[in-house]
Amino acid sequence: MKNQRIETTCVQGGYTPGNGEPRQIPIVQSTTFKYSTSEDMGKLFDLEASGYFYSRLQNPTCDTVAAKICALEGGSAAMLLSSGQAANFFAIFNIANCGDHVVCSTSIYGGTFNLFAVTMKKMGISFTFIDPDCTEEELNAAFQENTKAVFGETVANPALTVLDIEKFAKAAHAHGVPLIIDNTFATPVNCRPFEFGADIVTHSTTKYMDGHGVAVGGCIVDSGNFDWMAHKEKFPGLCTPDASYHGITYAEKFGQGGAYITKATAQLMRDFGSTQSPQSAFYLNLGLESLHVRMERHCLNAQKVAEYLEQNDKIAWVNYPGLTSNKYYALAQKQMPKGTCGVVSFGVKGGRKAAEKFMKELKVIAIETHVADARSCCLHPASATHRQMSEEELIAAGVPGDLVRLSCGIENYQDLIDDIEQALSSL
């Protein structure tokens, strides 16, 4: 059906069973696939035919779920990966090599920062980290001759910075490179970055898409809008022959909408094997079927909790883009009018020790190294996900030492407020 609404796509996208076929997507729990002739299989290895030969590269169950996420984001092609970290690594490494450079927002998830600033630096890829609230002039000044991409998060984890996607897309395109957006916190239910100029979207599907803490996973979606051949000197991996596939030039053979994901699958997944399991993909699909319903409740609960915290005299500060007092409120309303996410960041008066005591007293809300699922949980990022960062880096990332990240689940919001109230009373 044309112009199908996102709620219907959450439930039915990616898979249409034929007569007498399973209503739920089949789990193809097989590493290998049989062919009648060597010639048939050879066509797959030459990328001359579509099909499956080994689940390290592709699997029917995974491709079905990737197709649903692709439809939700409004993209041209997508792939599942073993984690959100793998998705962000592949997204960059697919177009940036040793000696290349990437412009990146400072306000990103601590694990992603570590991947970029430490691990990928060892691979010879350098990153310039820039304040997401920078001016256009400051942003343009961050680009270098060897810049290959720009990266940011729709809503940063856990700083809750709202990225001005149009500003970053404008700068990226002026310099002939794509904008890559991690859309994990907003999900396509609340924001579709392609509509604001982004070119590639990544997800940690472990979070809201799964929604139940069941399976680690990641996804990359290509918009199909970036013209690789128009900047072929910058992207030789896509625009010159690949000797490992008999001289195929991806941008020519698979077109603007298929080249990026085909290369990431045929090259990177082949060599790194960051594969999503069919069983995990099946669990992910179950989560996607209720994503639109859950995101509405997550956002409602976070809004109510944030409003309560803002009025509590034991709270030093509250950060939630849904509050009218928030510096990103107007931008959030523009890019995410239905809501941002279910995560609220705040500081407890008394600093780190007070925050730790508060968290210890919580009964309904659990302390977890997790975020964005049906059960409410909280974390002290400076001691956990961001502990590898210096004090200066923490401040630049919007993660002060007293910050508590609260992920509101889909429980009754009054029960969450009551739990916070009793925990604060112990201070």
Short mmCIF file of C-alpha atoms in Angstrom, two decimals:
data_model
loop_
_atom_site.label_atom_id
_atom_site.label_comp_id
_atom_site.label_asym_id
_atom_site.label_seq_id
_atom_site.Cartn_x
_atom_site.Cartn_y
_atom_site.Cartn_z
CA MET A 1 0.00 0.00 0.00
CA LYS A 2 1.38 3.42 -0.96
CA ASN A 3 2.07 6.01 1.76
CA GLN A 4 1.63 3.41 4.48
CA ARG A 5 1.81 5.02 7.91
CA ILE A 6 4.71 4.21 10.21
CA GLU A 7 2.54 2.37 12.76
CA THR A 8 1.48 -0.15 10.12
CA THR A 9 5.06 -0.51 8.90
CA CYS A 10 6.18 -1.33 12.46
CA VAL A 11 3.76 -4.24 12.48
CA GLN A 12 3.79 -5.47 8.89
CA GLY A 13 6.81 -3.97 7.13
CA GLY A 14 9.55 -6.07 5.53
CA TYR A 15 7.61 -9.31 5.18
CA THR A 16 4.48 -10.27 3.29
CA PRO A 17 3.67 -13.98 3.53
CA GLY A 18 2.29 -15.78 0.52
CA ASN A 19 -0.61 -18.20 0.47
CA GLY A 20 -0.14 -20.78 3.22
CA GLU A 21 3.16 -19.31 4.40
CA PRO A 22 3.99 -18.47 8.04
CA ARG A 23 2.36 -15.29 9.37
CA GLN A 24 5.41 -14.54 11.53
CA ILE A 25 8.81 -14.23 9.87
CA PRO A 26 10.59 -17.61 9.65
CA ILE A 27 13.82 -18.10 11.58
CA VAL A 28 16.30 -19.47 9.05
CA GLN A 29 18.68 -21.01 11.58
CA SER A 30 21.24 -22.21 9.08
CA THR A 31 24.83 -21.24 8.43
CA THR A 32 24.85 -22.54 4.84
CA PHE A 33 22.63 -22.92 1.79
CA LYS A 34 22.53 -25.64 -0.90
CA TYR A 35 22.96 -25.05 -4.63
CA SER A 36 22.61 -27.40 -7.58
CA THR A 37 25.72 -26.33 -9.45
CA SER A 38 29.03 -24.60 -8.81
CA GLU A 39 28.04 -22.11 -11.50
CA ASP A 40 24.98 -21.06 -9.48
CA MET A 41 27.07 -20.49 -6.38
CA GLY A 42 29.79 -18.78 -8.37
CA LYS A 43 27.34 -16.09 -9.45
CA LEU A 44 26.77 -15.24 -5.79
CA PHE A 45 30.49 -14.91 -5.11
CA ASP A 46 30.81 -12.64 -8.15
CA LEU A 47 27.83 -10.52 -6.95
CA GLU A 48 26.09 -11.37 -10.21
CA ALA A 49 23.00 -12.88 -8.55
CA SER A 50 21.01 -12.39 -5.35
CA GLY A 51 20.85 -15.15 -2.79
CA TYR A 52 22.51 -16.68 0.24
CA PHE A 53 25.54 -18.90 0.63
CA TYR A 54 26.84 -18.27 4.14
CA SER A 55 25.12 -16.54 7.07
CA ARG A 56 28.23 -14.58 8.03
CA LEU A 57 27.38 -12.26 5.15
CA GLN A 58 23.61 -12.46 4.83
CA ASN A 59 20.69 -14.45 6.16
CA PRO A 60 17.02 -14.34 5.06
CA THR A 61 15.69 -13.64 8.56
CA CYS A 62 18.14 -10.79 9.11
CA ASP A 63 17.42 -9.31 5.69
CA THR A 64 13.68 -9.37 6.36
CA VAL A 65 14.08 -7.38 9.57
CA ALA A 66 16.59 -5.01 7.94
CA ALA A 67 13.99 -4.36 5.23
CA LYS A 68 11.47 -3.33 7.88
CA ILE A 69 13.89 -0.88 9.51
CA CYS A 70 14.80 0.45 6.06
CA ALA A 71 11.11 1.12 5.39
CA LEU A 72 10.68 2.79 8.78
CA GLU A 73 13.56 5.18 8.06
CA GLY A 74 12.55 5.75 4.44
CA GLY A 75 15.86 4.42 3.10
CA SER A 76 16.99 2.51 0.02
CA ALA A 77 18.95 -0.36 1.64
CA ALA A 78 19.84 -1.62 5.12
CA MET A 79 21.78 -4.29 6.96
CA LEU A 80 21.74 -5.76 10.46
CA LEU A 81 24.88 -6.13 12.56
CA SER A 82 25.87 -7.72 15.85
CA SER A 83 25.70 -4.46 17.85
CA GLY A 84 25.31 -0.71 17.63
CA GLN A 85 29.08 -0.38 18.06
CA ALA A 86 29.59 -2.59 15.01
CA ALA A 87 27.07 -0.49 13.07
CA ASN A 88 28.91 2.76 13.81
CA PHE A 89 32.28 1.19 13.04
CA PHE A 90 31.08 -0.21 9.71
CA ALA A 91 29.32 3.06 8.83
CA ILE A 92 32.58 4.99 9.08
CA PHE A 93 35.07 2.33 7.95
CA ASN A 94 33.03 1.65 4.81
CA ILE A 95 34.14 5.04 3.42
CA ALA A 96 37.13 6.15 5.56
CA ASN A 97 40.52 4.47 5.43
CA CYS A 98 43.92 4.92 7.06
CA GLY A 99 44.91 8.57 6.59
CA ASP A 100 41.34 9.85 6.38
CA HIS A 101 39.44 12.21 8.68
CA VAL A 102 35.92 12.52 10.11
CA VAL A 103 34.11 15.46 11.72
CA CYS A 104 32.10 14.39 14.76
CA SER A 105 29.88 15.97 17.38
CA THR A 106 31.42 15.96 20.85
CA SER A 107 28.06 14.99 22.30
CA ILE A 108 27.90 11.25 21.59
CA TYR A 109 27.67 7.98 23.52
CA GLY A 110 30.85 7.24 25.50
CA GLY A 111 31.39 3.88 23.82
CA THR A 112 31.22 5.53 20.40
CA PHE A 113 33.66 8.22 21.52
CA ASN A 114 36.10 5.52 22.65
CA LEU A 115 35.69 3.67 19.34
CA PHE A 116 36.45 6.80 17.35
CA ALA A 117 39.01 8.61 19.50
CA VAL A 118 41.05 5.58 20.58
CA THR A 119 40.48 2.42 18.55
CA MET A 120 39.94 3.90 15.09
CA LYS A 121 42.72 6.39 15.74
CA LYS A 122 45.03 3.37 15.97
CA MET A 123 43.79 2.41 12.50
CA GLY A 124 44.92 5.76 11.15
CA ILE A 125 41.52 7.49 10.98
CA SER A 126 41.46 10.84 12.78
CA PHE A 127 38.42 12.60 14.24
CA THR A 128 37.81 16.26 14.96
CA PHE A 129 35.22 16.59 17.73
CA ILE A 130 33.15 19.74 17.60
CA ASP A 131 30.50 21.24 19.87
CA PRO A 132 27.06 20.45 18.38
CA ASP A 133 26.01 24.01 19.20
CA CYS A 134 28.86 25.48 17.15
CA THR A 135 28.28 28.16 14.55
CA GLU A 136 28.23 27.29 10.86
CA GLU A 137 31.63 28.99 10.54
CA GLU A 138 33.13 26.88 13.32
CA LEU A 139 31.64 23.73 11.82
CA ASN A 140 33.01 24.42 8.34
CA ALA A 141 36.44 25.18 9.80
CA ALA A 142 36.61 21.61 11.18
CA PHE A 143 36.77 20.05 7.71
CA GLN A 144 40.04 18.96 6.14
CA GLU A 145 41.12 17.89 2.65
CA ASN A 146 40.84 14.25 3.71
CA THR A 147 37.46 14.50 5.51
CA LYS A 148 35.19 11.62 4.46
CA ALA A 149 32.10 11.94 6.70
CA VAL A 150 30.31 13.84 9.45
CA PHE A 151 28.83 11.99 12.44
CA GLY A 152 26.35 12.90 15.17
CA GLU A 153 23.45 11.58 17.26
CA THR A 154 19.84 12.75 16.87
CA VAL A 155 19.47 12.86 20.65
CA ALA A 156 22.81 12.29 22.37
CA ASN A 157 23.26 9.55 24.95
CA PRO A 158 23.25 10.62 27.79
CA ALA A 159 23.71 14.39 27.34
CA LEU A 160 20.35 14.63 25.49
CA THR A 161 21.80 17.22 23.12
CA VAL A 162 19.52 17.62 20.11
CA LEU A 163 21.61 17.84 16.95
CA ASP A 164 20.62 20.41 14.33
CA ILE A 165 20.57 17.87 11.50
CA GLU A 166 19.97 20.44 8.77
CA LYS A 167 22.97 22.54 9.88
CA PHE A 168 25.29 19.53 9.93
CA ALA A 169 23.91 18.16 6.65
CA LYS A 170 24.44 21.51 4.93
CA ALA A 171 28.08 21.60 6.03
CA ALA A 172 28.70 17.96 5.10
CA HIS A 173 27.25 18.38 1.62
CA ALA A 174 29.13 21.63 1.03
CA HIS A 175 32.32 19.62 1.54
CA GLY A 176 31.15 16.66 -0.56
CA VAL A 177 30.73 14.11 2.23
CA PRO A 178 27.74 12.31 3.79
CA LEU A 179 26.16 12.99 7.17
CA ILE A 180 25.86 9.86 9.32
CA ILE A 181 23.31 10.05 12.15
CA ASP A 182 22.89 7.63 15.04
CA ASN A 183 19.11 7.66 15.51
CA THR A 184 18.98 5.17 18.40
CA PHE A 185 17.26 7.36 21.01
CA ALA A 186 14.66 9.00 18.78
CA THR A 187 13.93 5.96 16.58
CA PRO A 188 12.19 6.51 13.23
CA VAL A 189 8.89 6.76 15.10
CA ASN A 190 9.94 10.15 16.47
CA CYS A 191 12.51 11.33 13.92
CA ARG A 192 13.45 10.40 10.36
CA PRO A 193 16.85 12.06 9.83
CA PHE A 194 16.76 11.59 6.04
CA GLU A 195 13.95 14.14 5.90
CA PHE A 196 16.33 16.74 7.37
CA GLY A 197 19.25 15.96 5.05
CA ALA A 198 21.10 13.05 6.68
CA ASP A 199 22.49 10.42 4.30
CA ILE A 200 23.12 7.36 6.47
CA VAL A 201 21.44 6.31 9.72
CA THR A 202 22.70 3.88 12.33
CA HIS A 203 20.96 2.25 15.29
CA SER A 204 21.78 0.26 18.34
CA THR A 205 18.74 -1.96 17.94
CA THR A 206 19.50 -3.23 21.46
CA LYS A 207 17.68 -0.16 22.75
CA TYR A 208 14.11 0.93 21.89
CA MET A 209 13.80 -1.18 18.75
CA ASP A 210 14.28 -4.39 20.72
CA GLY A 211 12.76 -2.72 23.77
CA HIS A 212 12.93 -5.69 26.14
CA GLY A 213 16.63 -6.22 26.83
CA VAL A 214 16.62 -9.48 24.88
CA ALA A 215 19.20 -9.23 22.08
CA VAL A 216 22.19 -7.05 21.27
CA GLY A 217 22.13 -5.73 17.71
CA GLY A 218 22.77 -2.89 15.30
CA CYS A 219 21.59 -1.60 11.95
CA ILE A 220 22.78 0.69 9.15
CA VAL A 221 20.34 2.31 6.72
CA ASP A 222 21.37 4.14 3.54
CA SER A 223 19.08 6.91 2.29
CA GLY A 224 20.18 6.40 -1.30
CA ASN A 225 20.43 10.19 -1.63
CA PHE A 226 24.19 10.72 -1.55
CA ASP A 227 25.77 10.76 -5.02
CA TRP A 228 29.03 8.85 -4.55
CA MET A 229 30.10 9.18 -8.18
CA ALA A 230 29.80 12.97 -7.99
CA HIS A 231 32.62 12.82 -5.42
CA LYS A 232 34.41 9.72 -6.70
CA GLU A 233 37.86 11.06 -5.90
CA LYS A 234 36.89 11.02 -2.20
CA PHE A 235 35.40 7.52 -2.20
CA PRO A 236 37.61 5.16 -4.23
CA GLY A 237 36.28 2.15 -2.33
CA LEU A 238 32.85 2.73 -3.84
CA CYS A 239 33.84 4.34 -7.14
CA THR A 240 36.85 2.31 -8.35
CA PRO A 241 37.11 -1.44 -9.11
CA ASP A 242 37.28 -3.88 -6.19
CA ALA A 243 39.94 -6.48 -6.98
CA SER A 244 38.46 -8.92 -4.42
CA TYR A 245 35.27 -9.09 -6.51
CA HIS A 246 36.73 -9.29 -10.01
CA GLY A 247 36.87 -5.55 -10.56
CA ILE A 248 33.29 -4.61 -9.64
CA THR A 249 32.74 -0.88 -9.09
CA TYR A 250 29.96 -0.73 -6.50
CA ALA A 251 28.61 2.72 -7.35
CA GLU A 252 28.28 1.74 -11.01
CA LYS A 253 26.91 -1.78 -10.59
CA PHE A 254 24.54 -1.22 -7.67
CA GLY A 255 23.68 2.43 -8.15
CA GLN A 256 23.38 5.31 -5.75
CA GLY A 257 20.84 3.50 -3.57
CA GLY A 258 22.58 0.14 -3.29
CA ALA A 259 26.33 0.67 -3.47
CA TYR A 260 27.03 1.62 0.15
CA ILE A 261 25.21 -1.29 1.83
CA THR A 262 26.39 -3.80 -0.78
CA LYS A 263 30.02 -2.83 -0.16
CA ALA A 264 29.56 -2.94 3.63
CA THR A 265 28.08 -6.43 3.34
CA ALA A 266 30.35 -7.87 0.65
CA GLN A 267 33.60 -6.46 2.07
CA LEU A 268 33.31 -5.58 5.75
CA MET A 269 30.88 -8.25 6.89
CA ARG A 270 32.84 -10.81 4.89
CA ASP A 271 36.08 -9.83 6.65
CA PHE A 272 34.94 -8.81 10.16
CA GLY A 273 31.94 -11.11 10.60
CA SER A 274 29.97 -8.81 12.93
CA THR A 275 26.89 -10.86 12.18
CA GLN A 276 23.42 -10.61 13.67
CA SER A 277 22.04 -14.05 14.52
CA PRO A 278 18.69 -15.07 12.95
CA GLN A 279 17.27 -15.75 16.43
CA SER A 280 18.23 -12.26 17.62
CA ALA A 281 16.76 -10.75 14.45
CA PHE A 282 13.50 -12.57 15.21
CA TYR A 283 13.43 -11.09 18.73
CA LEU A 284 14.18 -7.66 17.28
CA ASN A 285 11.22 -7.95 14.94
CA LEU A 286 8.92 -8.71 17.86
CA GLY A 287 10.11 -5.49 19.47
CA LEU A 288 9.62 -3.49 16.29
CA GLU A 289 5.99 -4.59 16.10
CA SER A 290 5.18 -2.57 19.25
CA LEU A 291 7.75 0.22 18.82
CA HIS A 292 5.19 2.89 17.92
CA VAL A 293 3.06 2.05 20.95
CA ARG A 294 5.97 1.91 23.39
CA MET A 295 7.65 5.13 22.24
CA GLU A 296 4.49 7.10 23.01
CA ARG A 297 4.48 5.75 26.59
CA HIS A 298 8.25 6.17 27.05
CA CYS A 299 7.96 9.83 26.07
CA LEU A 300 4.89 10.45 28.25
CA ASN A 301 6.59 8.93 31.29
CA ALA A 302 9.80 10.89 30.72
CA GLN A 303 7.86 14.13 30.33
CA LYS A 304 5.97 13.59 33.60
CA VAL A 305 9.13 12.58 35.48
CA ALA A 306 11.09 15.54 34.10
CA GLU A 307 8.35 17.97 35.13
CA TYR A 308 8.35 16.49 38.64
CA LEU A 309 12.16 16.67 38.94
CA GLU A 310 12.20 20.27 37.73
CA GLN A 311 10.06 21.26 40.72
CA ASN A 312 11.97 19.23 43.32
CA ASP A 313 14.31 21.22 45.57
CA LYS A 314 16.69 18.24 46.00
CA ILE A 315 17.48 18.23 42.28
CA ALA A 316 20.24 20.55 41.05
CA TRP A 317 19.25 20.53 37.40
CA VAL A 318 17.13 18.63 34.88
CA ASN A 319 17.82 18.02 31.22
CA TYR A 320 15.00 16.82 28.97
CA PRO A 321 14.25 18.27 25.52
CA GLY A 322 10.50 18.07 26.17
CA LEU A 323 10.67 20.74 28.88
CA THR A 324 9.88 24.26 27.65
CA SER A 325 12.82 25.50 29.72
CA ASN A 326 15.25 23.27 27.81
CA LYS A 327 17.65 24.98 25.39
CA TYR A 328 16.80 22.40 22.71
CA TYR A 329 13.03 22.58 23.11
CA ALA A 330 12.35 24.51 19.87
CA LEU A 331 14.71 22.34 17.81
CA ALA A 332 13.23 19.20 19.34
CA GLN A 333 9.72 20.34 18.45
CA LYS A 334 10.85 20.93 14.88
CA GLN A 335 12.64 17.61 14.36
CA MET A 336 10.66 15.44 16.79
CA PRO A 337 7.18 16.89 17.29
CA LYS A 338 5.80 13.58 18.64
CA GLY A 339 8.45 13.37 21.37
CA THR A 340 12.16 12.75 21.73
CA CYS A 341 12.87 9.72 23.91
CA GLY A 342 12.24 8.24 27.35
CA VAL A 343 15.57 9.28 28.87
CA VAL A 344 15.92 12.10 31.41
CA SER A 345 19.28 13.35 32.71
CA PHE A 346 19.53 15.22 36.00
CA GLY A 347 21.85 16.05 38.87
CA VAL A 348 21.17 15.39 42.55
CA LYS A 349 22.21 18.18 44.90
CA GLY A 350 25.32 17.02 46.73
CA GLY A 351 27.19 15.74 43.67
CA ARG A 352 28.48 12.23 43.02
CA LYS A 353 28.00 10.84 46.53
CA ALA A 354 24.43 12.09 46.74
CA ALA A 355 23.67 10.65 43.30
CA GLU A 356 25.07 7.26 44.30
CA LYS A 357 23.04 7.20 47.55
CA PHE A 358 19.88 8.22 45.68
CA MET A 359 20.32 5.43 43.15
CA LYS A 360 20.96 2.88 45.90
CA GLU A 361 17.57 3.66 47.46
CA LEU A 362 15.51 3.13 44.31
CA LYS A 363 13.12 0.16 44.38
CA VAL A 364 11.25 0.12 41.05
CA ILE A 365 13.98 1.72 38.95
CA ALA A 366 17.01 -0.56 38.64
CA ILE A 367 20.69 0.34 38.26
CA GLU A 368 21.74 -1.12 34.92
CA THR A 369 24.30 -0.60 32.18
CA HIS A 370 21.41 -0.32 29.81
CA VAL A 371 18.87 2.15 28.59
CA ALA A 372 15.70 2.35 26.52
CA ASP A 373 13.71 -0.76 27.28
CA ALA A 374 10.32 -1.52 28.81
CA ARG A 375 11.68 -1.54 32.38
CA SER A 376 12.87 1.69 33.96
CA CYS A 377 16.56 1.82 34.83
CA CYS A 378 19.24 4.35 35.72
CA LEU A 379 23.00 4.76 35.48
CA HIS A 380 25.79 7.04 36.64
CA PRO A 381 27.59 7.45 33.26
CA ALA A 382 30.79 9.02 34.61
CA SER A 383 31.39 5.80 36.57
CA ALA A 384 30.25 3.45 33.82
CA THR A 385 29.75 4.10 30.10
CA HIS A 386 31.90 7.25 30.08
CA ARG A 387 34.48 6.30 32.71
CA GLN A 388 37.29 6.19 30.12
CA MET A 389 36.89 9.93 29.50
CA SER A 390 38.82 12.67 31.28
CA GLU A 391 37.02 15.38 33.28
CA GLU A 392 37.52 17.78 30.36
CA GLU A 393 36.15 15.25 27.89
CA LEU A 394 33.18 14.55 30.16
CA ILE A 395 32.31 18.23 30.27
CA ALA A 396 32.71 18.56 26.48
CA ALA A 397 30.42 15.56 26.00
CA GLY A 398 27.80 17.09 28.31
CA VAL A 399 28.27 14.41 30.96
CA PRO A 400 29.17 16.08 34.30
CA GLY A 401 30.17 13.92 37.25
CA ASP A 402 26.83 14.37 39.05
CA LEU A 403 24.71 13.30 36.08
CA VAL A 404 22.18 10.51 36.59
CA ARG A 405 20.71 9.02 33.43
CA LEU A 406 17.17 7.79 34.02
CA SER A 407 15.55 5.68 31.34
CA CYS A 408 11.79 5.72 31.85
CA GLY A 409 10.15 2.46 30.86
CA ILE A 410 6.50 1.85 30.13
CA GLU A 411 5.29 1.41 33.73
CA ASN A 412 2.79 3.82 35.31
CA TYR A 413 4.54 7.17 35.53
CA GLN A 414 3.17 7.90 39.01
CA ASP A 415 4.89 4.76 40.33
CA LEU A 416 8.17 6.04 38.89
CA ILE A 417 7.67 9.43 40.52
CA ASP A 418 6.79 7.77 43.85
CA ASP A 419 9.97 5.69 43.67
CA ILE A 420 12.08 8.78 42.97
CA GLU A 421 10.33 10.62 45.82
CA GLN A 422 11.09 7.93 48.41
CA ALA A 423 14.71 7.65 47.25
CA LEU A 424 15.22 11.41 47.49
CA SER A 425 13.71 11.42 50.98
CA SER A 426 16.72 9.40 52.19
CA LEU A 427 19.11 12.25 51.37
#
